[in-house]
N, CA, C and O of each residue as an XYZ file, in Angstrom:
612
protein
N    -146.643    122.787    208.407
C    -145.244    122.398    208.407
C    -144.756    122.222    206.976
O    -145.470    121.747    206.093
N    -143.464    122.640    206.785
C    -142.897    122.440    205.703
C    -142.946    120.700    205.383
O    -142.990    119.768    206.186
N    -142.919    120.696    203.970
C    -143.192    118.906    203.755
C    -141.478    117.942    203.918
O    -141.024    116.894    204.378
N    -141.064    119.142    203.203
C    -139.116    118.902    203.202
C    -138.389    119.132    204.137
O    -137.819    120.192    203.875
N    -138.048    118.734    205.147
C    -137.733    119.200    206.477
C    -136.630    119.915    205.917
O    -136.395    121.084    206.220
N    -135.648    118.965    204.759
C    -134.014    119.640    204.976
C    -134.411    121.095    203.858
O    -133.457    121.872    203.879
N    -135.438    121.544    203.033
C    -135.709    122.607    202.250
C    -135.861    123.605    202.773
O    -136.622    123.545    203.738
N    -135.328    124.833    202.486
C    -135.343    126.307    203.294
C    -136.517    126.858    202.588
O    -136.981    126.807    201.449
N    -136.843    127.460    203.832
C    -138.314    128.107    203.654
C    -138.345    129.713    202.832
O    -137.537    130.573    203.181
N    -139.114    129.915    201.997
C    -139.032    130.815    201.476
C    -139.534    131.954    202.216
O    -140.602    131.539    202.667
N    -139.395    133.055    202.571
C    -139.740    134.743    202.986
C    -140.535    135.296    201.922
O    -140.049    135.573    200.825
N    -141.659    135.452    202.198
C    -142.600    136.217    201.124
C    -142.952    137.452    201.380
O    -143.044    137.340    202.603
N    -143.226    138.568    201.161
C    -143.930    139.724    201.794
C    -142.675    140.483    202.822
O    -143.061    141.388    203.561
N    -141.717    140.234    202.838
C    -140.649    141.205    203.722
C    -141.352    142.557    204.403
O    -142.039    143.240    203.643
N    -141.289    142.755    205.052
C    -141.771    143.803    205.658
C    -140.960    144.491    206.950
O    -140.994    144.110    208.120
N    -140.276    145.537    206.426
C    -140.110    145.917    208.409
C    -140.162    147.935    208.484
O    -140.085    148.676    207.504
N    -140.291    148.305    209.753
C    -140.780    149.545    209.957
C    -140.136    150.008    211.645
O    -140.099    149.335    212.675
N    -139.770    151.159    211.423
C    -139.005    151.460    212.996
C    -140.293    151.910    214.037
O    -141.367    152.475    213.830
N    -139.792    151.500    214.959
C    -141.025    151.276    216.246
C    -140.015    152.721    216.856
O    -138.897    153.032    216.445
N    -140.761    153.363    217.847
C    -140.130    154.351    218.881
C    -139.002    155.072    218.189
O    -137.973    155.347    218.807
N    -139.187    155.414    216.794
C    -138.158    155.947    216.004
C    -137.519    157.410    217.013
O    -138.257    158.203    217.597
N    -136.073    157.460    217.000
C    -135.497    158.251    217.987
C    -135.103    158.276    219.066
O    -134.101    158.838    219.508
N    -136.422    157.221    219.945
C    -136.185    156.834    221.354
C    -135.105    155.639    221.535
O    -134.526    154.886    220.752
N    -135.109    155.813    222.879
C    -134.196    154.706    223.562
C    -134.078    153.110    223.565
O    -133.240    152.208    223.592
N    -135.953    153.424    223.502
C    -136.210    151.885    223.245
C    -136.437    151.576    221.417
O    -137.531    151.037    221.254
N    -135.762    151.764    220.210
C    -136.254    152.358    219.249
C    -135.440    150.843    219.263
O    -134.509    150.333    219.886
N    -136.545    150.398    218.004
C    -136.468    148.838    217.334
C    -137.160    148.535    215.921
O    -137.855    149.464    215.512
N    -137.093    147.382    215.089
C    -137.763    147.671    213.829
C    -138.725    146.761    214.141
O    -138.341    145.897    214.929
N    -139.970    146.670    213.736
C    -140.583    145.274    213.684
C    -140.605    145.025    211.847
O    -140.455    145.786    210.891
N    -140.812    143.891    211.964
C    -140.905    142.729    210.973
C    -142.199    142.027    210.222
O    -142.692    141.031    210.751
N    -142.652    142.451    209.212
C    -143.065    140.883    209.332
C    -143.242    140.114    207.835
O    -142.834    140.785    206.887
N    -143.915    138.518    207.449
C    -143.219    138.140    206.433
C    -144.299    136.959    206.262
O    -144.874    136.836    207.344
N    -144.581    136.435    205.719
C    -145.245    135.005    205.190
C    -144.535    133.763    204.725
O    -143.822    133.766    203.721
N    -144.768    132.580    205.559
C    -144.087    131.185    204.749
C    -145.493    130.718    204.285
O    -146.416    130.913    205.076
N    -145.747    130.160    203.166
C    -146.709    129.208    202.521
C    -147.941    129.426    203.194
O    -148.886    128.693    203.484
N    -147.569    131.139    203.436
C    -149.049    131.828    203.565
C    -149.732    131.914    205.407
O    -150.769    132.227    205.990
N    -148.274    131.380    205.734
C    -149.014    131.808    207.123
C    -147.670    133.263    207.567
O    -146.502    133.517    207.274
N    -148.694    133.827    208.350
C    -147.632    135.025    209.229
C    -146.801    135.204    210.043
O    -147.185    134.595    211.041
N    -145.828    135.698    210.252
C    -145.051    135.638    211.169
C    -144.997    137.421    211.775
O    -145.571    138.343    211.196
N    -144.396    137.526    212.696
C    -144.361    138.695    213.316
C    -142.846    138.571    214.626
O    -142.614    137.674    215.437
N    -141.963    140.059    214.305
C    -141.283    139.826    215.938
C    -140.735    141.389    215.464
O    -141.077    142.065    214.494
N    -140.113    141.570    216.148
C    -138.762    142.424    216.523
C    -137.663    142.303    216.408
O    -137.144    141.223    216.688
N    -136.889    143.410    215.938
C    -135.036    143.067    215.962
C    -134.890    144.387    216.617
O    -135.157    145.485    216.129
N    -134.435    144.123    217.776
C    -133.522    145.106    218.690
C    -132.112    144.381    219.032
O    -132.050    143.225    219.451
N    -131.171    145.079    218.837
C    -129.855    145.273    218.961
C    -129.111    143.807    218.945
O    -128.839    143.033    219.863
N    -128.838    143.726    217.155
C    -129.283    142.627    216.333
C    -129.626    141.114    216.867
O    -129.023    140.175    216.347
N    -130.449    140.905    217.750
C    -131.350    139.980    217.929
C    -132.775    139.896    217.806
O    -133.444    140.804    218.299
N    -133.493    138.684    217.066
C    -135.090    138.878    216.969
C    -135.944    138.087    218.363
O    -135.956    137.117    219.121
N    -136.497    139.158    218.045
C    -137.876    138.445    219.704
C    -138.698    138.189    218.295
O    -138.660    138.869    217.270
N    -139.350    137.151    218.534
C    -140.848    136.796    218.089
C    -141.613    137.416    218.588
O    -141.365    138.167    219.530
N    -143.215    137.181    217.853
C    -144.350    137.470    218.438
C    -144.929    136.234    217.913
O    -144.572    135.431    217.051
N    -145.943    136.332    218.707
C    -146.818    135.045    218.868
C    -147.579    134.726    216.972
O    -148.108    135.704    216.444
N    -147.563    134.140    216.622
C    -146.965    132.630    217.033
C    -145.359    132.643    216.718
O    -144.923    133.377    215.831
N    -144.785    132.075    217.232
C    -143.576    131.339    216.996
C    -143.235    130.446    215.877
O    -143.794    129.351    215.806
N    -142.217    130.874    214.841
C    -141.794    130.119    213.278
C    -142.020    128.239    213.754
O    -142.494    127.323    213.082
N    -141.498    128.240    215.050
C    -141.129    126.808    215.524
C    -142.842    125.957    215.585
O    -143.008    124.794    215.217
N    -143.659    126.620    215.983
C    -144.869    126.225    216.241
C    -145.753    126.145    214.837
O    -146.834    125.558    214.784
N    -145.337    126.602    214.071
C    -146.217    125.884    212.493
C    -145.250    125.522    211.469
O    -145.700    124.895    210.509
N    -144.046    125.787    211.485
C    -142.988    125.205    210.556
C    -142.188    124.191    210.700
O    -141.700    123.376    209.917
N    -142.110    124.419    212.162
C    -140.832    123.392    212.338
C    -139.713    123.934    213.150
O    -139.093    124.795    212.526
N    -139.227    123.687    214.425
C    -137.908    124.092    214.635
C    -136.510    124.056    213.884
O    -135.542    124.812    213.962
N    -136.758    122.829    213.074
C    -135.382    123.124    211.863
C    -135.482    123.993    211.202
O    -134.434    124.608    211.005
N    -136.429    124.383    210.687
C    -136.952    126.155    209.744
C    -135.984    126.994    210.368
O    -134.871    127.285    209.930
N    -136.533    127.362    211.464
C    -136.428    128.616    212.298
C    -134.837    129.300    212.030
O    -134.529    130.455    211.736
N    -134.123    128.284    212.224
C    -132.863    128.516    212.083
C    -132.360    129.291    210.359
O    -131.589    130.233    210.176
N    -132.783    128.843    209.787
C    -132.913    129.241    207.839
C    -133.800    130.269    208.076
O    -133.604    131.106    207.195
N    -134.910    130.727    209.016
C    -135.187    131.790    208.678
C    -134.645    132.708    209.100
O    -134.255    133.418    208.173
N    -134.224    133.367    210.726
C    -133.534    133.951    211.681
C    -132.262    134.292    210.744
O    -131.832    135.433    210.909
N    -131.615    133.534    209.827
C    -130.454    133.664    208.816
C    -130.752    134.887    207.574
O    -130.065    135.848    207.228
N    -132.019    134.407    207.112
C    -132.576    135.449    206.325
C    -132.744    136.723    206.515
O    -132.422    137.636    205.754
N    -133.544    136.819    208.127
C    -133.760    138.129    208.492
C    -132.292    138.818    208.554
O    -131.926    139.751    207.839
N    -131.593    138.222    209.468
C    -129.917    138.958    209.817
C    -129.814    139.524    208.411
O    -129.902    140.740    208.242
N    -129.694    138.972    207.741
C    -129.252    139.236    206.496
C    -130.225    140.090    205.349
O    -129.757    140.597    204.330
N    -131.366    140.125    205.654
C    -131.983    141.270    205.413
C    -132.111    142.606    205.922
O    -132.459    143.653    205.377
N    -131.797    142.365    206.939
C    -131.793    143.580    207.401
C    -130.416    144.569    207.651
O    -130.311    145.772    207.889
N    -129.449    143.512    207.486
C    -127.879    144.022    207.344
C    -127.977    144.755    205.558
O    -127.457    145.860    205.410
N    -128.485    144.240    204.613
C    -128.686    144.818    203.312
C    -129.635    146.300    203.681
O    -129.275    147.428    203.344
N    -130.901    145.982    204.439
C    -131.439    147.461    204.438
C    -130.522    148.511    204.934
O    -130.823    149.673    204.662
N    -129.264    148.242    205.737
C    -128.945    149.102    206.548
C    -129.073    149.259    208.181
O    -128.581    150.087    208.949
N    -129.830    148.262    208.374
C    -130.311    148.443    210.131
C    -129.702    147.699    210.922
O    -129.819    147.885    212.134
N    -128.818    146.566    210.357
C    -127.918    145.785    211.206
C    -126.663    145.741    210.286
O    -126.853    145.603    209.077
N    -125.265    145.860    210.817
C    -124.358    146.044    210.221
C    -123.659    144.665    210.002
O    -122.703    144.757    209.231
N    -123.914    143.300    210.529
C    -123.102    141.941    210.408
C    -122.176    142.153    210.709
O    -121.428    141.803    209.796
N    -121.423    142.704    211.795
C    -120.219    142.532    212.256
C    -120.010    141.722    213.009
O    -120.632    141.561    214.059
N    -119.112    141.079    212.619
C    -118.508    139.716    213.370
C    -116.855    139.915    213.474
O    -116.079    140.423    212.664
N    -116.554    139.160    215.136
C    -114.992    139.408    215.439
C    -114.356    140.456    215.261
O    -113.243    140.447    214.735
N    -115.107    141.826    215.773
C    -114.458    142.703    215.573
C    -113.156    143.195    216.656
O    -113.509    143.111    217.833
N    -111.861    143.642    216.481
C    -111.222    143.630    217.104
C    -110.572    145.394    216.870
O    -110.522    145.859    215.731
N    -110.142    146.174    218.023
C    -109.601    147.434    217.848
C    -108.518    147.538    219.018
O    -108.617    147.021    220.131
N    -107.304    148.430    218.463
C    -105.916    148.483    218.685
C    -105.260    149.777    218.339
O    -105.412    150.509    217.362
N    -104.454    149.879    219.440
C    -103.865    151.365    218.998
C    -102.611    150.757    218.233
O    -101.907    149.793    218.533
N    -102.551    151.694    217.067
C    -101.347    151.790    216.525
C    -100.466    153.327    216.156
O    -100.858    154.417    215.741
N     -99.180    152.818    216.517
C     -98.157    153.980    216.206
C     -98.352    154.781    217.525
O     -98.465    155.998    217.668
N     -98.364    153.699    218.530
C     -98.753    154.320    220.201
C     -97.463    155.708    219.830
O     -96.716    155.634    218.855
N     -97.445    156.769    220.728
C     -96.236    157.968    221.427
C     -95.695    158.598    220.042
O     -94.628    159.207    219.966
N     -96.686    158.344    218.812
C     -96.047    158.469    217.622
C     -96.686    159.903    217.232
O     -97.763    160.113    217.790
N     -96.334    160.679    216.584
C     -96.761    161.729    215.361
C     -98.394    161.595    215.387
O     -99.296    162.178    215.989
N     -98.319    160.556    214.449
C     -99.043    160.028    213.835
C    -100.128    158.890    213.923
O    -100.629    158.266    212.987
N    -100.479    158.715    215.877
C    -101.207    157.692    216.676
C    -102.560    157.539    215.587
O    -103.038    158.286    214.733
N    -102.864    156.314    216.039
C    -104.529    156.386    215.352
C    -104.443    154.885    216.160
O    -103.610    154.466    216.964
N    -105.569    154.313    215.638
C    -106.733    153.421    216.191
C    -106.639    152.319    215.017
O    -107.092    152.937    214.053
N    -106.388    151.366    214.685
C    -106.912    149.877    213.526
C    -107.421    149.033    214.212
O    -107.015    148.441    215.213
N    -108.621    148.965    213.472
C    -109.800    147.617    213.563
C    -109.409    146.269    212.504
O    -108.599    146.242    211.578
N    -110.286    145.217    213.012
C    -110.247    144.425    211.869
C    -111.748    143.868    212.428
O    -111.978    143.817    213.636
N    -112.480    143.564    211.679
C    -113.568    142.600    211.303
C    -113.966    141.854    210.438
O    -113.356    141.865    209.368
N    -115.049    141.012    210.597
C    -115.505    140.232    209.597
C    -117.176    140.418    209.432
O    -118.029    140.640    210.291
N    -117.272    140.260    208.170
C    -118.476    140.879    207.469
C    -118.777    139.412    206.628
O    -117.871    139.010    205.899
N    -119.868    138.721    206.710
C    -120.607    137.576    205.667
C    -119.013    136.830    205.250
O    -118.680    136.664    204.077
N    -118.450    136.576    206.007
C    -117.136    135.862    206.062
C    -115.958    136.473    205.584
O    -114.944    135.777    205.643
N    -115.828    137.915    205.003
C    -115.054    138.320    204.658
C    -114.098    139.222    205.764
O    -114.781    139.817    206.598
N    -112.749    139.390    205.877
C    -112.061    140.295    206.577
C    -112.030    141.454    206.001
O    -111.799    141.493    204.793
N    -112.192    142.324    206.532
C    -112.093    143.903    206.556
C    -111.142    145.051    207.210
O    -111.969    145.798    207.733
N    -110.398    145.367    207.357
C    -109.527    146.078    208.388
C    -109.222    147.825    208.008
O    -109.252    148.240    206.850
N    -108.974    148.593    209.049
C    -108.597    149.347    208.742
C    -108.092    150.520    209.699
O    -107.691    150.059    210.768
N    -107.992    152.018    209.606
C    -107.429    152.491    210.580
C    -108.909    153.732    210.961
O    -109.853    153.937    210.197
N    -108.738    154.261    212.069
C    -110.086    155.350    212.737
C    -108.348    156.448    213.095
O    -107.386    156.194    213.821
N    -108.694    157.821    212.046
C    -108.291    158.542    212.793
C    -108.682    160.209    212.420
O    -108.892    160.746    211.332
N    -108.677    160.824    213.990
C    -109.639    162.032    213.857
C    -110.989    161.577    213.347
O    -111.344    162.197    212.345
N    -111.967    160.508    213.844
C    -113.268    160.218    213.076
C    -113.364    159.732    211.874
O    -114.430    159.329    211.409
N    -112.575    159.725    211.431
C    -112.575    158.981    209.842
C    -112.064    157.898    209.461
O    -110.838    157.798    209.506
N    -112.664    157.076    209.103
C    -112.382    155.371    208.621
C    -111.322    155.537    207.260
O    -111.575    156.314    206.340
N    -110.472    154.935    207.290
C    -109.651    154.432    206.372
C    -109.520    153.155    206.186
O    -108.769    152.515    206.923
N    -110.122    152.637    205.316
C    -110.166    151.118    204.620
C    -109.494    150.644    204.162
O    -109.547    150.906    202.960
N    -108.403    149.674    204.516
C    -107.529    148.792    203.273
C    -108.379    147.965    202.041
O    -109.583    147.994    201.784
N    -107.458    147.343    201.496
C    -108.402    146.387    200.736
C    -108.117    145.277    201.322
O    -107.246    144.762    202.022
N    -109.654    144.934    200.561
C    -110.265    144.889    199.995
C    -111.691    146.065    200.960
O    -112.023    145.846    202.125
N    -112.172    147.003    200.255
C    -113.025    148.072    200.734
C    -114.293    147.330    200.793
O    -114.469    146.438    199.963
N    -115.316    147.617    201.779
C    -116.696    147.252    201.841
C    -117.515    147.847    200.735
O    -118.355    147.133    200.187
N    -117.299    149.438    200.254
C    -117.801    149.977    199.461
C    -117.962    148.939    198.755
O    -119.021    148.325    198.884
N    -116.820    148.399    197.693
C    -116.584    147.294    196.677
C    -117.692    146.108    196.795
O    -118.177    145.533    195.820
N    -117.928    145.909    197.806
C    -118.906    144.454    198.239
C    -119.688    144.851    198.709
O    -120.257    143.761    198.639
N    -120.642    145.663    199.378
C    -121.619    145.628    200.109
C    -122.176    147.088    199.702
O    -121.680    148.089    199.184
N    -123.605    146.674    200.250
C    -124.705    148.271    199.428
C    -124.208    149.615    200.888
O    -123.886    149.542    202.074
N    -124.347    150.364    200.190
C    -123.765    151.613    200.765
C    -124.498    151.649    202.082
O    -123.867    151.997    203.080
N    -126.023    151.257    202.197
C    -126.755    151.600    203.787
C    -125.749    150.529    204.231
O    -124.919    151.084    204.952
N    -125.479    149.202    204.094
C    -124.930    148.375    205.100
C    -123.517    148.816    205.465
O    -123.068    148.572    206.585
N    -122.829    149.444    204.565
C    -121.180    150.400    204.744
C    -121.823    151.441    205.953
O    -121.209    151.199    206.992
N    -122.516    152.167    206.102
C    -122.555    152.918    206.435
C    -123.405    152.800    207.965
O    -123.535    153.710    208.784
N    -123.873    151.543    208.058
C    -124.758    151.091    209.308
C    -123.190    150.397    210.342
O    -123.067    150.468    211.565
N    -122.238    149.803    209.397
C    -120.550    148.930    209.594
C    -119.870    150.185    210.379
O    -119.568    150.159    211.572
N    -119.629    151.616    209.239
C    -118.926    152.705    210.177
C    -119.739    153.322    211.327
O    -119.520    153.463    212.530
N    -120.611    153.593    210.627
C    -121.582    153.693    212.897
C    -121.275    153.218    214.134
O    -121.114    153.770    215.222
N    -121.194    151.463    213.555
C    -121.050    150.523    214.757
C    -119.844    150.931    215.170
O    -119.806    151.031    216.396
N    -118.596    151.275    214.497
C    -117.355    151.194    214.527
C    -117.122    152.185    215.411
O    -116.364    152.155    216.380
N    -117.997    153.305    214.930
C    -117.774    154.956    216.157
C    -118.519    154.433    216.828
O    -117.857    153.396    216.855
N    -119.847    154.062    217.791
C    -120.174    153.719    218.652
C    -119.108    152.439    219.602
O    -119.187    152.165    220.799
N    -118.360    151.975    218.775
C    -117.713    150.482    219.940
C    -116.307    151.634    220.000
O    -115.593    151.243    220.923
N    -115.853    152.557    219.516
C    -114.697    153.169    219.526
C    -115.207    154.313    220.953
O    -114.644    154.367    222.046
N    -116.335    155.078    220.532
C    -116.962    155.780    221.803
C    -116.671    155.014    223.058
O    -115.880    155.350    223.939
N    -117.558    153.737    223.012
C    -117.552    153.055    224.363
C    -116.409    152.573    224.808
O    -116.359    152.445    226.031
N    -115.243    152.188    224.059
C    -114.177    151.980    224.819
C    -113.285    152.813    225.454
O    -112.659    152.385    226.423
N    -113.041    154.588    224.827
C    -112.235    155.298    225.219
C    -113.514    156.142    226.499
O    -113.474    157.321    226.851
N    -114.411    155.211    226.901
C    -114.883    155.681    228.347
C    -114.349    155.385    229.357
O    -114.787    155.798    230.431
């Protein structure tokens, strides 16, 4: 157990690798060291499963929470989870010329918005490019054509 309950635990050894790369069931596993012990799980469709043991069972359940934060956020930097939060999509310029689609989301607390038309993202500012590493821009417009796919089903 950590000695500092309220101190965030450090991530040593980062590690992750795609499982069933291609397939259906396709997921990354993980894994990482606190103060030298191991951890192990999965992130499928941005939530983590553990594997045995559990962060809670040698660290501490207050940990767990500071770590689960880390991973999201590591793995939104590699590219494999995009951090989208509150995302919202809307037709605009309905019966018009010129119809298209505007989103807005939030990214690590920031708002983002912009328009989808003919497949292509148009960004207001403030641009993600500007703030964020290009795999995580580019893991953000994926999500965006996949939740745009599933709604005009």
């Amino acid at each position: 157990m950590l000695e500092d309950k309220n101190a965030r635990p450090e991530l040593e050894g980062f590690d992750v690798e795609t499982l069933f790369e291609d397939r259906v069931h396709q997921r990354h596993a993980f894994t990482f060291k606190v103060q030298g012990d191991e951890f192990k799980g999965h992130y499928y469709q941005d939530q983590i499963q553990w594997l045995h043991p559990h962060p809670s069972q040698m660290i501490g359940e207050e940990q767990v929470e500071f770590i689960e934060e880390a991973i999201h956020s590591l793995m939104c930097q590699s590219g494999i989870a995009s951090g989208i939060k509150d995302f919202q999509l809307e037709d605009a310029f309905e019966n018009r010329r010129h119809a298209r689609q505007k989103f807005s989301l939030q990214i690590n607390g920031e708002d983002y918005k912009g328009y989808v038309h003919e497949g292509d993202i148009q960004w207001f500012h403030p641009q993600p490019q500007q703030r964020l590493d290009e795999e995580q821009v580019q893991a953000i417009e994926s999500e965006i054509h996949e939740k745009i796919a599933k709604q005009s089903k």
